[in-house]
Amino acid sequence: DSGVTQTPKHLITATGQRVTLRCSPRSGDLSVYWYQQSLDQGLQFLIQYYNGEERAKGNILERFSAQQFPDLHSELNLSSLELGDSALYFCASSVVGLAANEQFFGPGTRLTVL
Amino acid sequence: AQKVTQAQTEISVVEKEDVTLDCVYETRDTTYYLFWYKQPPSGELVFLIRRNSFDEQNEISGRYSWNFQKSTSSFNFTITASQVVDSAVYFCALTPAGGTSYGKLTFGQGTILTVHP
């Protein structure tokens, strides 16, 4: 158990819908990262937050947005869902936003868009 | 741009065999970090090792060992005396040590390792 929690574990929805994925980092970790794992694209970095502020952006679609709240939990919002958004979404956290630190990954949220 | 290539898509071995997973990376950064992660069938990503670009010493942890060669941009992972529980997908990853992209892990495509009893 990494100490990072993600809810829900599974999510099944329809095209065009909007969903919110939630992540609680390990106690004391200020940085949160979101990754998408799909068969087509593999594991891809989406976005990073550090202490409430966006720190780095990767291949995140405009239909996706994220935020980190004062209690450090983070939410990833996916809207106008398409079939291709079906994937495993991971959240990771680290002590500070430094590459040297190990990123602890949550169990993931499996999103299925029908 | 950074790139990580894991040449082997799938490897199948019999228990107790040694197996090496290859990882080759490309980066323009002079300082960077390399990682290996394991993804068992349950789906979570488990951290195995972190290596910084300044440290070319090989590392051994139990049955696991890592060979980092900066000259060939490789960071290979060997499992000695493999066990069925080693069956998983293994990912090599890279991130710069500074700049705007630090913390952003670039992953290889993964190597599916199957260890047969």
mmCIF file with all atom_site columns, C-alpha atoms in Angstrom:
data_model
loop_
_atom_site.group_PDB
_atom_site.id
_atom_site.type_symbol
_atom_site.label_atom_id
_atom_site.label_alt_id
_atom_site.label_comp_id
_atom_site.label_asym_id
_atom_site.label_entity_id
_atom_site.label_seq_id
_atom_site.pdbx_PDB_ins_code
_atom_site.Cartn_x
_atom_site.Cartn_y
_atom_site.Cartn_z
_atom_site.occupancy
_atom_site.B_iso_or_equiv
_atom_site.pdbx_formal_charge
_atom_site.auth_seq_id
_atom_site.auth_comp_id
_atom_site.auth_asym_id
_atom_site.auth_atom_id
_atom_site.pdbx_PDB_model_num
ATOM 1   C CA . ASP A 1 1   ? 0.000   0.000   0.000   1.00 0.00 ? 1   ASP A CA 1
ATOM 2   C CA . SER A 1 2   ? 1.625   3.236   -1.205  1.00 0.00 ? 2   SER A CA 1
ATOM 3   C CA . GLY A 1 3   ? -0.499  5.497   0.987   1.00 0.00 ? 3   GLY A CA 1
ATOM 4   C CA . VAL A 1 4   ? -1.985  7.246   -2.050  1.00 0.00 ? 4   VAL A CA 1
ATOM 5   C CA . THR A 1 5   ? -5.719  6.720   -2.402  1.00 0.00 ? 5   THR A CA 1
ATOM 6   C CA . GLN A 1 6   ? -7.821  7.102   -5.501  1.00 0.00 ? 6   GLN A CA 1
ATOM 7   C CA . THR A 1 7   ? -11.559 6.984   -5.890  1.00 0.00 ? 7   THR A CA 1
ATOM 8   C CA . PRO A 1 8   ? -13.464 5.509   -7.504  1.00 0.00 ? 8   PRO A CA 1
ATOM 9   C CA . LYS A 1 9   ? -11.683 2.300   -8.460  1.00 0.00 ? 9   LYS A CA 1
ATOM 10  C CA . HIS A 1 10  ? -13.845 1.771   -11.491 1.00 0.00 ? 10  HIS A CA 1
ATOM 11  C CA . LEU A 1 11  ? -16.012 4.139   -13.465 1.00 0.00 ? 11  LEU A CA 1
ATOM 12  C CA . ILE A 1 12  ? -18.250 3.284   -16.372 1.00 0.00 ? 12  ILE A CA 1
ATOM 13  C CA . THR A 1 13  ? -19.903 6.098   -18.249 1.00 0.00 ? 13  THR A CA 1
ATOM 14  C CA . ALA A 1 14  ? -21.144 7.116   -21.664 1.00 0.00 ? 14  ALA A CA 1
ATOM 15  C CA . THR A 1 15  ? -19.677 9.288   -24.379 1.00 0.00 ? 15  THR A CA 1
ATOM 16  C CA . GLY A 1 16  ? -20.269 12.969  -23.883 1.00 0.00 ? 16  GLY A CA 1
ATOM 17  C CA . GLN A 1 17  ? -20.433 12.704  -20.106 1.00 0.00 ? 17  GLN A CA 1
ATOM 18  C CA . ARG A 1 18  ? -18.239 14.315  -17.475 1.00 0.00 ? 18  ARG A CA 1
ATOM 19  C CA . VAL A 1 19  ? -16.501 12.556  -14.598 1.00 0.00 ? 19  VAL A CA 1
ATOM 20  C CA . THR A 1 20  ? -14.310 13.515  -11.673 1.00 0.00 ? 20  THR A CA 1
ATOM 21  C CA . LEU A 1 21  ? -11.473 11.361  -10.395 1.00 0.00 ? 21  LEU A CA 1
ATOM 22  C CA . ARG A 1 22  ? -10.202 11.985  -6.911  1.00 0.00 ? 22  ARG A CA 1
ATOM 23  C CA . CYS A 1 23  ? -6.772  11.500  -5.394  1.00 0.00 ? 23  CYS A CA 1
ATOM 24  C CA . SER A 1 24  ? -5.514  11.848  -1.831  1.00 0.00 ? 24  SER A CA 1
ATOM 25  C CA . PRO A 1 25  ? -1.729  11.997  -1.597  1.00 0.00 ? 25  PRO A CA 1
ATOM 26  C CA . ARG A 1 26  ? 0.374   10.410  1.116   1.00 0.00 ? 26  ARG A CA 1
ATOM 27  C CA . SER A 1 27  ? 0.445   12.338  4.348   1.00 0.00 ? 27  SER A CA 1
ATOM 28  C CA . GLY A 1 28  ? 3.028   15.100  4.041   1.00 0.00 ? 28  GLY A CA 1
ATOM 29  C CA . ASP A 1 29  ? 3.379   14.946  0.263   1.00 0.00 ? 29  ASP A CA 1
ATOM 30  C CA . LEU A 1 30  ? 2.893   18.297  -1.409  1.00 0.00 ? 30  LEU A CA 1
ATOM 31  C CA . SER A 1 31  ? 3.172   17.236  -5.029  1.00 0.00 ? 31  SER A CA 1
ATOM 32  C CA . VAL A 1 32  ? 0.526   15.371  -6.984  1.00 0.00 ? 32  VAL A CA 1
ATOM 33  C CA . TYR A 1 33  ? 0.925   13.976  -10.482 1.00 0.00 ? 33  TYR A CA 1
ATOM 34  C CA . TRP A 1 34  ? -1.672  12.524  -12.855 1.00 0.00 ? 34  TRP A CA 1
ATOM 35  C CA . TYR A 1 35  ? -0.865  9.893   -15.466 1.00 0.00 ? 35  TYR A CA 1
ATOM 36  C CA . GLN A 1 36  ? -2.967  8.110   -18.062 1.00 0.00 ? 36  GLN A CA 1
ATOM 37  C CA . GLN A 1 37  ? -2.299  4.514   -19.073 1.00 0.00 ? 37  GLN A CA 1
ATOM 38  C CA . SER A 1 38  ? -3.919  3.308   -22.269 1.00 0.00 ? 38  SER A CA 1
ATOM 39  C CA . LEU A 1 39  ? -3.144  0.523   -24.703 1.00 0.00 ? 39  LEU A CA 1
ATOM 40  C CA . ASP A 1 40  ? -2.516  3.029   -27.494 1.00 0.00 ? 40  ASP A CA 1
ATOM 41  C CA . GLN A 1 41  ? -0.388  5.592   -25.704 1.00 0.00 ? 41  GLN A CA 1
ATOM 42  C CA . GLY A 1 42  ? 1.130   3.661   -22.828 1.00 0.00 ? 42  GLY A CA 1
ATOM 43  C CA . LEU A 1 43  ? 1.809   5.571   -19.617 1.00 0.00 ? 43  LEU A CA 1
ATOM 44  C CA . GLN A 1 44  ? 1.671   9.301   -20.166 1.00 0.00 ? 44  GLN A CA 1
ATOM 45  C CA . PHE A 1 45  ? 2.163   12.208  -17.816 1.00 0.00 ? 45  PHE A CA 1
ATOM 46  C CA . LEU A 1 46  ? -0.806  14.548  -17.745 1.00 0.00 ? 46  LEU A CA 1
ATOM 47  C CA . ILE A 1 47  ? -0.234  17.231  -15.140 1.00 0.00 ? 47  ILE A CA 1
ATOM 48  C CA . GLN A 1 48  ? 1.522   18.042  -11.865 1.00 0.00 ? 48  GLN A CA 1
ATOM 49  C CA . TYR A 1 49  ? 0.465   20.192  -8.930  1.00 0.00 ? 49  TYR A CA 1
ATOM 50  C CA . TYR A 1 50  ? 2.629   21.381  -6.098  1.00 0.00 ? 50  TYR A CA 1
ATOM 51  C CA . ASN A 1 51  ? 1.029   22.780  -2.969  1.00 0.00 ? 51  ASN A CA 1
ATOM 52  C CA . GLY A 1 52  ? -2.050  23.887  -4.852  1.00 0.00 ? 52  GLY A CA 1
ATOM 53  C CA . GLU A 1 53  ? -0.376  25.334  -7.918  1.00 0.00 ? 53  GLU A CA 1
ATOM 54  C CA . GLU A 1 54  ? 0.033   23.823  -11.345 1.00 0.00 ? 54  GLU A CA 1
ATOM 55  C CA . ARG A 1 55  ? 3.718   22.982  -11.832 1.00 0.00 ? 55  ARG A CA 1
ATOM 56  C CA . ALA A 1 56  ? 4.012   21.096  -15.106 1.00 0.00 ? 56  ALA A CA 1
ATOM 57  C CA . LYS A 1 57  ? 1.780   20.041  -17.928 1.00 0.00 ? 57  LYS A CA 1
ATOM 58  C CA . GLY A 1 58  ? 2.094   17.117  -20.264 1.00 0.00 ? 58  GLY A CA 1
ATOM 59  C CA . ASN A 1 59  ? -0.155  15.674  -22.916 1.00 0.00 ? 59  ASN A CA 1
ATOM 60  C CA . ILE A 1 60  ? -3.368  16.739  -21.261 1.00 0.00 ? 60  ILE A CA 1
ATOM 61  C CA . LEU A 1 61  ? -6.341  17.391  -23.485 1.00 0.00 ? 61  LEU A CA 1
ATOM 62  C CA . GLU A 1 62  ? -8.249  20.673  -23.228 1.00 0.00 ? 62  GLU A CA 1
ATOM 63  C CA . ARG A 1 63  ? -11.314 18.645  -22.226 1.00 0.00 ? 63  ARG A CA 1
ATOM 64  C CA . PHE A 1 64  ? -9.410  17.593  -19.109 1.00 0.00 ? 64  PHE A CA 1
ATOM 65  C CA . SER A 1 65  ? -8.663  19.787  -16.147 1.00 0.00 ? 65  SER A CA 1
ATOM 66  C CA . ALA A 1 66  ? -7.280  19.278  -12.685 1.00 0.00 ? 66  ALA A CA 1
ATOM 67  C CA . GLN A 1 67  ? -6.846  21.088  -9.438  1.00 0.00 ? 67  GLN A CA 1
ATOM 68  C CA . GLN A 1 68  ? -5.275  20.602  -6.042  1.00 0.00 ? 68  GLN A CA 1
ATOM 69  C CA . PHE A 1 69  ? -7.179  21.793  -3.022  1.00 0.00 ? 69  PHE A CA 1
ATOM 70  C CA . PRO A 1 70  ? -5.900  23.370  0.222   1.00 0.00 ? 70  PRO A CA 1
ATOM 71  C CA . ASP A 1 71  ? -6.024  19.985  1.945   1.00 0.00 ? 71  ASP A CA 1
ATOM 72  C CA . LEU A 1 72  ? -3.741  18.757  -0.888  1.00 0.00 ? 72  LEU A CA 1
ATOM 73  C CA . HIS A 1 73  ? -6.157  16.296  -2.399  1.00 0.00 ? 73  HIS A CA 1
ATOM 74  C CA . SER A 1 74  ? -6.509  16.577  -6.143  1.00 0.00 ? 74  SER A CA 1
ATOM 75  C CA . GLU A 1 75  ? -9.254  16.064  -8.661  1.00 0.00 ? 75  GLU A CA 1
ATOM 76  C CA . LEU A 1 76  ? -9.000  15.309  -12.356 1.00 0.00 ? 76  LEU A CA 1
ATOM 77  C CA . ASN A 1 77  ? -12.045 16.358  -14.347 1.00 0.00 ? 77  ASN A CA 1
ATOM 78  C CA . LEU A 1 78  ? -12.700 14.738  -17.712 1.00 0.00 ? 78  LEU A CA 1
ATOM 79  C CA . SER A 1 79  ? -15.471 16.175  -19.849 1.00 0.00 ? 79  SER A CA 1
ATOM 80  C CA . SER A 1 80  ? -17.090 15.476  -23.220 1.00 0.00 ? 80  SER A CA 1
ATOM 81  C CA . LEU A 1 81  ? -15.808 11.968  -22.865 1.00 0.00 ? 81  LEU A CA 1
ATOM 82  C CA . GLU A 1 82  ? -14.880 9.956   -25.927 1.00 0.00 ? 82  GLU A CA 1
ATOM 83  C CA . LEU A 1 83  ? -14.330 6.249   -26.363 1.00 0.00 ? 83  LEU A CA 1
ATOM 84  C CA . GLY A 1 84  ? -10.599 6.881   -26.573 1.00 0.00 ? 84  GLY A CA 1
ATOM 85  C CA . ASP A 1 85  ? -10.558 8.296   -23.053 1.00 0.00 ? 85  ASP A CA 1
ATOM 86  C CA . SER A 1 86  ? -11.049 4.811   -21.679 1.00 0.00 ? 86  SER A CA 1
ATOM 87  C CA . ALA A 1 87  ? -7.887  4.173   -19.693 1.00 0.00 ? 87  ALA A CA 1
ATOM 88  C CA . LEU A 1 88  ? -6.378  3.632   -16.290 1.00 0.00 ? 88  LEU A CA 1
ATOM 89  C CA . TYR A 1 89  ? -5.731  6.949   -14.583 1.00 0.00 ? 89  TYR A CA 1
ATOM 90  C CA . PHE A 1 90  ? -3.029  7.045   -11.945 1.00 0.00 ? 90  PHE A CA 1
ATOM 91  C CA . CYS A 1 91  ? -2.314  9.633   -9.358  1.00 0.00 ? 91  CYS A CA 1
ATOM 92  C CA . ALA A 1 92  ? 1.112   9.808   -7.740  1.00 0.00 ? 92  ALA A CA 1
ATOM 93  C CA . SER A 1 93  ? 2.523   11.932  -4.959  1.00 0.00 ? 93  SER A CA 1
ATOM 94  C CA . SER A 1 94  ? 5.957   12.897  -3.732  1.00 0.00 ? 94  SER A CA 1
ATOM 95  C CA . VAL A 1 95  ? 7.336   14.829  -0.800  1.00 0.00 ? 95  VAL A CA 1
ATOM 96  C CA . VAL A 1 96  ? 8.301   17.856  -2.839  1.00 0.00 ? 96  VAL A CA 1
ATOM 97  C CA . GLY A 1 97  ? 8.213   18.578  -6.546  1.00 0.00 ? 97  GLY A CA 1
ATOM 98  C CA . LEU A 1 98  ? 11.705  17.317  -7.115  1.00 0.00 ? 98  LEU A CA 1
ATOM 99  C CA . ALA A 1 99  ? 12.647  14.620  -9.553  1.00 0.00 ? 99  ALA A CA 1
ATOM 100 C CA . ALA A 1 100 ? 14.935  13.023  -7.020  1.00 0.00 ? 100 ALA A CA 1
ATOM 101 C CA . ASN A 1 101 ? 12.038  11.950  -4.956  1.00 0.00 ? 101 ASN A CA 1
ATOM 102 C CA . GLU A 1 102 ? 10.230  8.733   -5.545  1.00 0.00 ? 102 GLU A CA 1
ATOM 103 C CA . GLN A 1 103 ? 6.701   9.137   -6.809  1.00 0.00 ? 103 GLN A CA 1
ATOM 104 C CA . PHE A 1 104 ? 4.283   6.907   -4.946  1.00 0.00 ? 104 PHE A CA 1
ATOM 105 C CA . PHE A 1 105 ? 1.471   5.738   -7.159  1.00 0.00 ? 105 PHE A CA 1
ATOM 106 C CA . GLY A 1 106 ? -2.120  5.123   -6.180  1.00 0.00 ? 106 GLY A CA 1
ATOM 107 C CA . PRO A 1 107 ? -4.039  2.026   -7.291  1.00 0.00 ? 107 PRO A CA 1
ATOM 108 C CA . GLY A 1 108 ? -5.562  3.859   -10.240 1.00 0.00 ? 108 GLY A CA 1
ATOM 109 C CA . THR A 1 109 ? -9.073  4.541   -11.481 1.00 0.00 ? 109 THR A CA 1
ATOM 110 C CA . ARG A 1 110 ? -10.172 2.472   -14.434 1.00 0.00 ? 110 ARG A CA 1
ATOM 111 C CA . LEU A 1 111 ? -12.416 4.546   -16.674 1.00 0.00 ? 111 LEU A CA 1
ATOM 112 C CA . THR A 1 112 ? -14.545 2.856   -19.281 1.00 0.00 ? 112 THR A CA 1
ATOM 113 C CA . VAL A 1 113 ? -16.404 5.045   -21.752 1.00 0.00 ? 113 VAL A CA 1
ATOM 114 C CA . LEU A 1 114 ? -19.181 3.255   -23.634 1.00 0.00 ? 114 LEU A CA 1
ATOM 115 C CA . ALA B 2 1   ? 12.483  15.760  -25.909 1.00 0.00 ? 1   ALA B CA 1
ATOM 116 C CA . GLN B 2 2   ? 12.976  12.695  -23.830 1.00 0.00 ? 2   GLN B CA 1
ATOM 117 C CA . LYS B 2 3   ? 12.441  9.157   -24.936 1.00 0.00 ? 3   LYS B CA 1
ATOM 118 C CA . VAL B 2 4   ? 12.650  5.766   -23.260 1.00 0.00 ? 4   VAL B CA 1
ATOM 119 C CA . THR B 2 5   ? 12.785  2.587   -25.287 1.00 0.00 ? 5   THR B CA 1
ATOM 120 C CA . GLN B 2 6   ? 12.287  -0.874  -23.910 1.00 0.00 ? 6   GLN B CA 1
ATOM 121 C CA . ALA B 2 7   ? 13.217  -3.151  -26.767 1.00 0.00 ? 7   ALA B CA 1
ATOM 122 C CA . GLN B 2 8   ? 11.522  -6.272  -25.413 1.00 0.00 ? 8   GLN B CA 1
ATOM 123 C CA . THR B 2 9   ? 7.751   -6.172  -25.541 1.00 0.00 ? 9   THR B CA 1
ATOM 124 C CA . GLU B 2 10  ? 7.395   -9.594  -23.944 1.00 0.00 ? 10  GLU B CA 1
ATOM 125 C CA . ILE B 2 11  ? 9.743   -12.044 -22.286 1.00 0.00 ? 11  ILE B CA 1
ATOM 126 C CA . SER B 2 12  ? 8.871   -15.529 -21.185 1.00 0.00 ? 12  SER B CA 1
ATOM 127 C CA . VAL B 2 13  ? 11.145  -17.557 -18.918 1.00 0.00 ? 13  VAL B CA 1
ATOM 128 C CA . VAL B 2 14  ? 10.993  -20.608 -16.726 1.00 0.00 ? 14  VAL B CA 1
ATOM 129 C CA . GLU B 2 15  ? 11.348  -20.223 -12.992 1.00 0.00 ? 15  GLU B CA 1
ATOM 130 C CA . LYS B 2 16  ? 14.935  -19.918 -11.731 1.00 0.00 ? 16  LYS B CA 1
ATOM 131 C CA . GLU B 2 17  ? 16.208  -18.535 -15.012 1.00 0.00 ? 17  GLU B CA 1
ATOM 132 C CA . ASP B 2 18  ? 17.952  -15.190 -14.987 1.00 0.00 ? 18  ASP B CA 1
ATOM 133 C CA . VAL B 2 19  ? 16.344  -12.488 -17.128 1.00 0.00 ? 19  VAL B CA 1
ATOM 134 C CA . THR B 2 20  ? 17.498  -9.049  -18.234 1.00 0.00 ? 20  THR B CA 1
ATOM 135 C CA . LEU B 2 21  ? 15.145  -6.266  -19.243 1.00 0.00 ? 21  LEU B CA 1
ATOM 136 C CA . ASP B 2 22  ? 16.704  -3.654  -21.490 1.00 0.00 ? 22  ASP B CA 1
ATOM 137 C CA . CYS B 2 23  ? 16.133  0.083   -21.291 1.00 0.00 ? 23  CYS B CA 1
ATOM 138 C CA . VAL B 2 24  ? 17.668  2.718   -23.535 1.00 0.00 ? 24  VAL B CA 1
ATOM 139 C CA . TYR B 2 25  ? 16.941  6.401   -23.102 1.00 0.00 ? 25  TYR B CA 1
ATOM 140 C CA . GLU B 2 26  ? 17.415  9.680   -24.926 1.00 0.00 ? 26  GLU B CA 1
ATOM 141 C CA . THR B 2 27  ? 17.668  13.041  -23.245 1.00 0.00 ? 27  THR B CA 1
ATOM 142 C CA . ARG B 2 28  ? 19.376  16.376  -23.794 1.00 0.00 ? 28  ARG B CA 1
ATOM 143 C CA . ASP B 2 29  ? 19.521  17.037  -20.078 1.00 0.00 ? 29  ASP B CA 1
ATOM 144 C CA . THR B 2 30  ? 22.909  16.714  -18.442 1.00 0.00 ? 30  THR B CA 1
ATOM 145 C CA . THR B 2 31  ? 21.383  15.650  -15.152 1.00 0.00 ? 31  THR B CA 1
ATOM 146 C CA . TYR B 2 32  ? 18.459  13.329  -14.886 1.00 0.00 ? 32  TYR B CA 1
ATOM 147 C CA . TYR B 2 33  ? 16.970  10.458  -12.940 1.00 0.00 ? 33  TYR B CA 1
ATOM 148 C CA . LEU B 2 34  ? 16.124  6.975   -14.103 1.00 0.00 ? 34  LEU B CA 1
ATOM 149 C CA . PHE B 2 35  ? 13.564  4.673   -12.530 1.00 0.00 ? 35  PHE B CA 1
ATOM 150 C CA . TRP B 2 36  ? 12.193  1.184   -12.792 1.00 0.00 ? 36  TRP B CA 1
ATOM 151 C CA . TYR B 2 37  ? 8.610   0.426   -11.821 1.00 0.00 ? 37  TYR B CA 1
ATOM 152 C CA . LYS B 2 38  ? 6.787   -2.891  -11.622 1.00 0.00 ? 38  LYS B CA 1
ATOM 153 C CA . GLN B 2 39  ? 3.117   -3.286  -12.479 1.00 0.00 ? 39  GLN B CA 1
ATOM 154 C CA . PRO B 2 40  ? 1.798   -6.652  -11.254 1.00 0.00 ? 40  PRO B CA 1
ATOM 155 C CA . PRO B 2 41  ? -1.499  -8.070  -12.531 1.00 0.00 ? 41  PRO B CA 1
ATOM 156 C CA . SER B 2 42  ? -3.325  -6.196  -9.772  1.00 0.00 ? 42  SER B CA 1
ATOM 157 C CA . GLY B 2 43  ? -2.510  -2.981  -11.645 1.00 0.00 ? 43  GLY B CA 1
ATOM 158 C CA . GLU B 2 44  ? -0.688  -0.758  -9.193  1.00 0.00 ? 44  GLU B CA 1
ATOM 159 C CA . LEU B 2 45  ? 2.715   0.710   -10.010 1.00 0.00 ? 45  LEU B CA 1
ATOM 160 C CA . VAL B 2 46  ? 5.431   -0.291  -7.591  1.00 0.00 ? 46  VAL B CA 1
ATOM 161 C CA . PHE B 2 47  ? 8.683   1.652   -7.358  1.00 0.00 ? 47  PHE B CA 1
ATOM 162 C CA . LEU B 2 48  ? 11.799  -0.508  -7.661  1.00 0.00 ? 48  LEU B CA 1
ATOM 163 C CA . ILE B 2 49  ? 14.780  1.807   -8.022  1.00 0.00 ? 49  ILE B CA 1
ATOM 164 C CA . ARG B 2 50  ? 15.906  5.373   -8.701  1.00 0.00 ? 50  ARG B CA 1
ATOM 165 C CA . ARG B 2 51  ? 19.313  6.236   -10.156 1.00 0.00 ? 51  ARG B CA 1
ATOM 166 C CA . ASN B 2 52  ? 20.713  9.682   -10.821 1.00 0.00 ? 52  ASN B CA 1
ATOM 167 C CA . SER B 2 53  ? 22.875  10.438  -13.819 1.00 0.00 ? 53  SER B CA 1
ATOM 168 C CA . PHE B 2 54  ? 25.920  11.123  -11.652 1.00 0.00 ? 54  PHE B CA 1
ATOM 169 C CA . ASP B 2 55  ? 25.965  7.689   -10.138 1.00 0.00 ? 55  ASP B CA 1
ATOM 170 C CA . GLU B 2 56  ? 27.051  4.928   -12.473 1.00 0.00 ? 56  GLU B CA 1
ATOM 171 C CA . GLN B 2 57  ? 27.558  2.344   -9.787  1.00 0.00 ? 57  GLN B CA 1
ATOM 172 C CA . ASN B 2 58  ? 25.635  -0.824  -10.339 1.00 0.00 ? 58  ASN B CA 1
ATOM 173 C CA . GLU B 2 59  ? 23.171  -1.713  -7.643  1.00 0.00 ? 59  GLU B CA 1
ATOM 174 C CA . ILE B 2 60  ? 22.020  -5.011  -6.281  1.00 0.00 ? 60  ILE B CA 1
ATOM 175 C CA . SER B 2 61  ? 18.981  -5.566  -4.110  1.00 0.00 ? 61  SER B CA 1
ATOM 176 C CA . GLY B 2 62  ? 18.334  -9.208  -3.371  1.00 0.00 ? 62  GLY B CA 1
ATOM 177 C CA . ARG B 2 63  ? 17.604  -10.926 -6.671  1.00 0.00 ? 63  ARG B CA 1
ATOM 178 C CA . TYR B 2 64  ? 17.389  -7.598  -8.511  1.00 0.00 ? 64  TYR B CA 1
ATOM 179 C CA . SER B 2 65  ? 20.330  -5.762  -10.028 1.00 0.00 ? 65  SER B CA 1
ATOM 180 C CA . TRP B 2 66  ? 20.660  -2.733  -12.235 1.00 0.00 ? 66  TRP B CA 1
ATOM 181 C CA . ASN B 2 67  ? 23.380  -1.834  -14.734 1.00 0.00 ? 67  ASN B CA 1
ATOM 182 C CA . PHE B 2 68  ? 23.559  1.857   -15.599 1.00 0.00 ? 68  PHE B CA 1
ATOM 183 C CA . GLN B 2 69  ? 25.880  2.805   -18.463 1.00 0.00 ? 69  GLN B CA 1
ATOM 184 C CA . LYS B 2 70  ? 25.818  6.470   -19.337 1.00 0.00 ? 70  LYS B CA 1
ATOM 185 C CA . SER B 2 71  ? 28.072  5.943   -22.364 1.00 0.00 ? 71  SER B CA 1
ATOM 186 C CA . THR B 2 72  ? 25.428  3.808   -24.037 1.00 0.00 ? 72  THR B CA 1
ATOM 187 C CA . SER B 2 73  ? 22.417  5.530   -22.410 1.00 0.00 ? 73  SER B CA 1
ATOM 188 C CA . SER B 2 74  ? 21.233  2.266   -20.987 1.00 0.00 ? 74  SER B CA 1
ATOM 189 C CA . PHE B 2 75  ? 19.756  1.257   -17.662 1.00 0.00 ? 75  PHE B CA 1
ATOM 190 C CA . ASN B 2 76  ? 19.190  -2.477  -17.724 1.00 0.00 ? 76  ASN B CA 1
ATOM 191 C CA . PHE B 2 77  ? 17.461  -4.526  -15.054 1.00 0.00 ? 77  PHE B CA 1
ATOM 192 C CA . THR B 2 78  ? 18.315  -8.135  -14.229 1.00 0.00 ? 78  THR B CA 1
ATOM 193 C CA . ILE B 2 79  ? 16.304  -10.552 -12.143 1.00 0.00 ? 79  ILE B CA 1
ATOM 194 C CA . THR B 2 80  ? 18.338  -13.493 -10.911 1.00 0.00 ? 80  THR B CA 1
ATOM 195 C CA . ALA B 2 81  ? 16.662  -16.824 -10.278 1.00 0.00 ? 81  ALA B CA 1
ATOM 196 C CA . SER B 2 82  ? 13.274  -15.557 -11.409 1.00 0.00 ? 82  SER B CA 1
ATOM 197 C CA . GLN B 2 83  ? 10.117  -16.571 -9.584  1.00 0.00 ? 83  GLN B CA 1
ATOM 198 C CA . VAL B 2 84  ? 6.496   -16.773 -10.636 1.00 0.00 ? 84  VAL B CA 1
ATOM 199 C CA . VAL B 2 85  ? 5.757   -13.731 -8.459  1.00 0.00 ? 85  VAL B CA 1
ATOM 200 C CA . ASP B 2 86  ? 8.067   -11.693 -10.697 1.00 0.00 ? 86  ASP B CA 1
ATOM 201 C CA . SER B 2 87  ? 5.496   -11.952 -13.491 1.00 0.00 ? 87  SER B CA 1
ATOM 202 C CA . ALA B 2 88  ? 4.469   -8.377  -14.205 1.00 0.00 ? 88  ALA B CA 1
ATOM 203 C CA . VAL B 2 89  ? 4.919   -5.499  -16.585 1.00 0.00 ? 89  VAL B CA 1
ATOM 204 C CA . TYR B 2 90  ? 8.119   -3.592  -15.940 1.00 0.00 ? 90  TYR B CA 1
ATOM 205 C CA . PHE B 2 91  ? 8.548   0.046   -16.874 1.00 0.00 ? 91  PHE B CA 1
ATOM 206 C CA . CYS B 2 92  ? 11.679  2.085   -17.218 1.00 0.00 ? 92  CYS B CA 1
ATOM 207 C CA . ALA B 2 93  ? 11.218  5.839   -16.749 1.00 0.00 ? 93  ALA B CA 1
ATOM 208 C CA . LEU B 2 94  ? 13.213  9.050   -17.006 1.00 0.00 ? 94  LEU B CA 1
ATOM 209 C CA . THR B 2 95  ? 12.871  12.578  -15.692 1.00 0.00 ? 95  THR B CA 1
ATOM 210 C CA . PRO B 2 96  ? 15.152  15.606  -15.837 1.00 0.00 ? 96  PRO B CA 1
ATOM 211 C CA . ALA B 2 97  ? 16.716  16.704  -12.585 1.00 0.00 ? 97  ALA B CA 1
ATOM 212 C CA . GLY B 2 98  ? 15.696  20.318  -13.055 1.00 0.00 ? 98  GLY B CA 1
ATOM 213 C CA . GLY B 2 99  ? 13.946  22.773  -15.313 1.00 0.00 ? 99  GLY B CA 1
ATOM 214 C CA . THR B 2 100 ? 10.267  23.005  -16.093 1.00 0.00 ? 100 THR B CA 1
ATOM 215 C CA . SER B 2 101 ? 9.891   19.300  -16.790 1.00 0.00 ? 101 SER B CA 1
ATOM 216 C CA . TYR B 2 102 ? 11.346  17.933  -13.555 1.00 0.00 ? 102 TYR B CA 1
ATOM 217 C CA . GLY B 2 103 ? 9.056   15.451  -11.905 1.00 0.00 ? 103 GLY B CA 1
ATOM 218 C CA . LYS B 2 104 ? 7.461   14.608  -15.236 1.00 0.00 ? 104 LYS B CA 1
ATOM 219 C CA . LEU B 2 105 ? 8.178   10.933  -15.760 1.00 0.00 ? 105 LEU B CA 1
ATOM 220 C CA . THR B 2 106 ? 8.605   9.709   -19.307 1.00 0.00 ? 106 THR B CA 1
ATOM 221 C CA . PHE B 2 107 ? 7.915   5.986   -19.409 1.00 0.00 ? 107 PHE B CA 1
ATOM 222 C CA . GLY B 2 108 ? 8.981   3.287   -21.818 1.00 0.00 ? 108 GLY B CA 1
ATOM 223 C CA . GLN B 2 109 ? 6.333   1.082   -23.352 1.00 0.00 ? 109 GLN B CA 1
ATOM 224 C CA . GLY B 2 110 ? 6.892   -1.622  -20.782 1.00 0.00 ? 110 GLY B CA 1
ATOM 225 C CA . THR B 2 111 ? 8.119   -5.212  -20.911 1.00 0.00 ? 111 THR B CA 1
ATOM 226 C CA . ILE B 2 112 ? 5.695   -7.976  -20.039 1.00 0.00 ? 112 ILE B CA 1
ATOM 227 C CA . LEU B 2 113 ? 7.566   -10.623 -18.092 1.00 0.00 ? 113 LEU B CA 1
ATOM 228 C CA . THR B 2 114 ? 5.995   -14.023 -17.647 1.00 0.00 ? 114 THR B CA 1
ATOM 229 C CA . VAL B 2 115 ? 7.710   -16.525 -15.400 1.00 0.00 ? 115 VAL B CA 1
ATOM 230 C CA . HIS B 2 116 ? 6.443   -20.071 -15.821 1.00 0.00 ? 116 HIS B CA 1
ATOM 231 C CA . PRO B 2 117 ? 6.683   -22.628 -13.003 1.00 0.00 ? 117 PRO B CA 1
#
